[in-house]
Amino acid sequence: MKLQLLIAGQLPSCLETRDIWQSACHQQGVELEIIELEDAQGQQLIDTLGIKSFPVLLADGKIKVVGRPDPQRAANIIKQLLIS
């Protein structure tokens, strides 16, 4: 499974969300790729998927979560993605 987090630069809410997802992924031994919307890859994802809100967690190229979850919810989501 390929997990990507698309964030809007250095906004505090995006940085907090990045830290939450990185921690949840680390606990489960899952790699998380961080992509900034300003990057070419970020722009391509926005155009391809029609993303309008940030941050966005993608699993295998599909939108799974939009916004900032609390740490427990993030951990539960990662566990669920691993078993599905």
Short mmCIF file of C-alpha atoms in Angstrom, two decimals:
data_model
loop_
_atom_site.label_atom_id
_atom_site.label_comp_id
_atom_site.label_asym_id
_atom_site.label_seq_id
_atom_site.Cartn_x
_atom_site.Cartn_y
_atom_site.Cartn_z
CA MET A 1 0.00 0.00 0.00
CA LYS A 2 1.29 3.43 -0.95
CA LEU A 3 0.29 6.26 1.42
CA GLN A 4 0.72 9.88 0.45
CA LEU A 5 -0.18 13.02 2.38
CA LEU A 6 -0.82 16.13 0.31
CA ILE A 7 -0.31 19.26 2.39
CA ALA A 8 -0.53 23.00 1.75
CA GLY A 9 3.01 24.12 2.53
CA GLN A 10 3.98 25.34 5.94
CA LEU A 11 0.54 26.13 7.32
CA PRO A 12 0.45 25.18 11.02
CA SER A 13 -2.65 23.00 10.57
CA CYS A 14 -0.98 21.08 7.74
CA LEU A 15 2.22 20.63 9.74
CA GLU A 16 0.25 19.33 12.74
CA THR A 17 -1.66 16.95 10.47
CA ARG A 18 1.60 15.78 8.89
CA ASP A 19 2.98 14.96 12.35
CA ILE A 20 -0.18 13.03 13.31
CA TRP A 21 -0.10 10.91 10.15
CA GLN A 22 3.65 10.34 10.35
CA SER A 23 3.33 9.12 13.93
CA ALA A 24 0.41 6.80 13.09
CA CYS A 25 2.28 5.38 10.10
CA HIS A 26 5.50 4.96 12.09
CA GLN A 27 3.64 3.01 14.80
CA GLN A 28 2.37 0.59 12.14
CA GLY A 29 5.64 0.40 10.20
CA VAL A 30 4.11 2.05 7.12
CA GLU A 31 5.94 4.53 4.92
CA LEU A 32 4.24 7.87 4.28
CA GLU A 33 5.21 10.12 1.40
CA ILE A 34 4.68 13.85 2.04
CA ILE A 35 3.77 15.92 -1.02
CA GLU A 36 3.32 19.66 -1.03
CA LEU A 37 0.59 21.05 -3.25
CA GLU A 38 3.05 23.57 -4.70
CA ASP A 39 5.19 20.77 -6.14
CA ALA A 40 4.63 19.43 -9.66
CA GLN A 41 3.52 16.08 -8.23
CA GLY A 42 1.11 17.86 -5.90
CA GLN A 43 -0.39 19.86 -8.76
CA GLN A 44 -0.81 16.72 -10.84
CA LEU A 45 -2.67 14.98 -7.98
CA ILE A 46 -4.92 18.02 -7.49
CA ASP A 47 -5.80 18.07 -11.18
CA THR A 48 -6.23 14.30 -11.55
CA LEU A 49 -8.30 13.75 -8.40
CA GLY A 50 -10.09 17.10 -8.30
CA ILE A 51 -8.83 17.82 -4.78
CA LYS A 52 -10.19 21.06 -3.32
CA SER A 53 -9.45 20.72 0.43
CA PHE A 54 -6.22 20.06 2.29
CA PRO A 55 -4.59 18.15 3.84
CA VAL A 56 -5.53 14.92 2.06
CA LEU A 57 -4.42 11.36 2.78
CA LEU A 58 -4.23 9.16 -0.31
CA ALA A 59 -3.99 5.38 -0.26
CA ASP A 60 -2.91 3.83 -3.55
CA GLY A 61 -3.87 7.02 -5.36
CA LYS A 62 -7.38 7.28 -3.87
CA ILE A 63 -8.61 9.91 -1.42
CA LYS A 64 -9.13 8.33 2.00
CA VAL A 65 -9.21 11.22 4.48
CA VAL A 66 -9.55 14.98 4.16
CA GLY A 67 -8.63 17.24 7.05
CA ARG A 68 -6.93 16.72 10.39
CA PRO A 69 -7.84 13.64 12.43
CA ASP A 70 -7.03 13.23 16.08
CA PRO A 71 -4.10 10.86 16.71
CA GLN A 72 -6.29 7.91 17.75
CA ARG A 73 -8.50 8.22 14.67
CA ALA A 74 -5.41 8.40 12.44
CA ALA A 75 -4.01 5.24 14.04
CA ASN A 76 -7.35 3.45 13.56
CA ILE A 77 -7.51 4.51 9.91
CA ILE A 78 -4.02 3.18 9.22
CA LYS A 79 -4.84 -0.13 10.92
CA GLN A 80 -8.05 -0.42 8.87
CA LEU A 81 -6.21 0.32 5.63
CA LEU A 82 -3.68 -2.39 6.42
CA ILE A 83 -6.33 -5.08 6.86
CA SER A 84 -8.47 -4.13 3.87
#
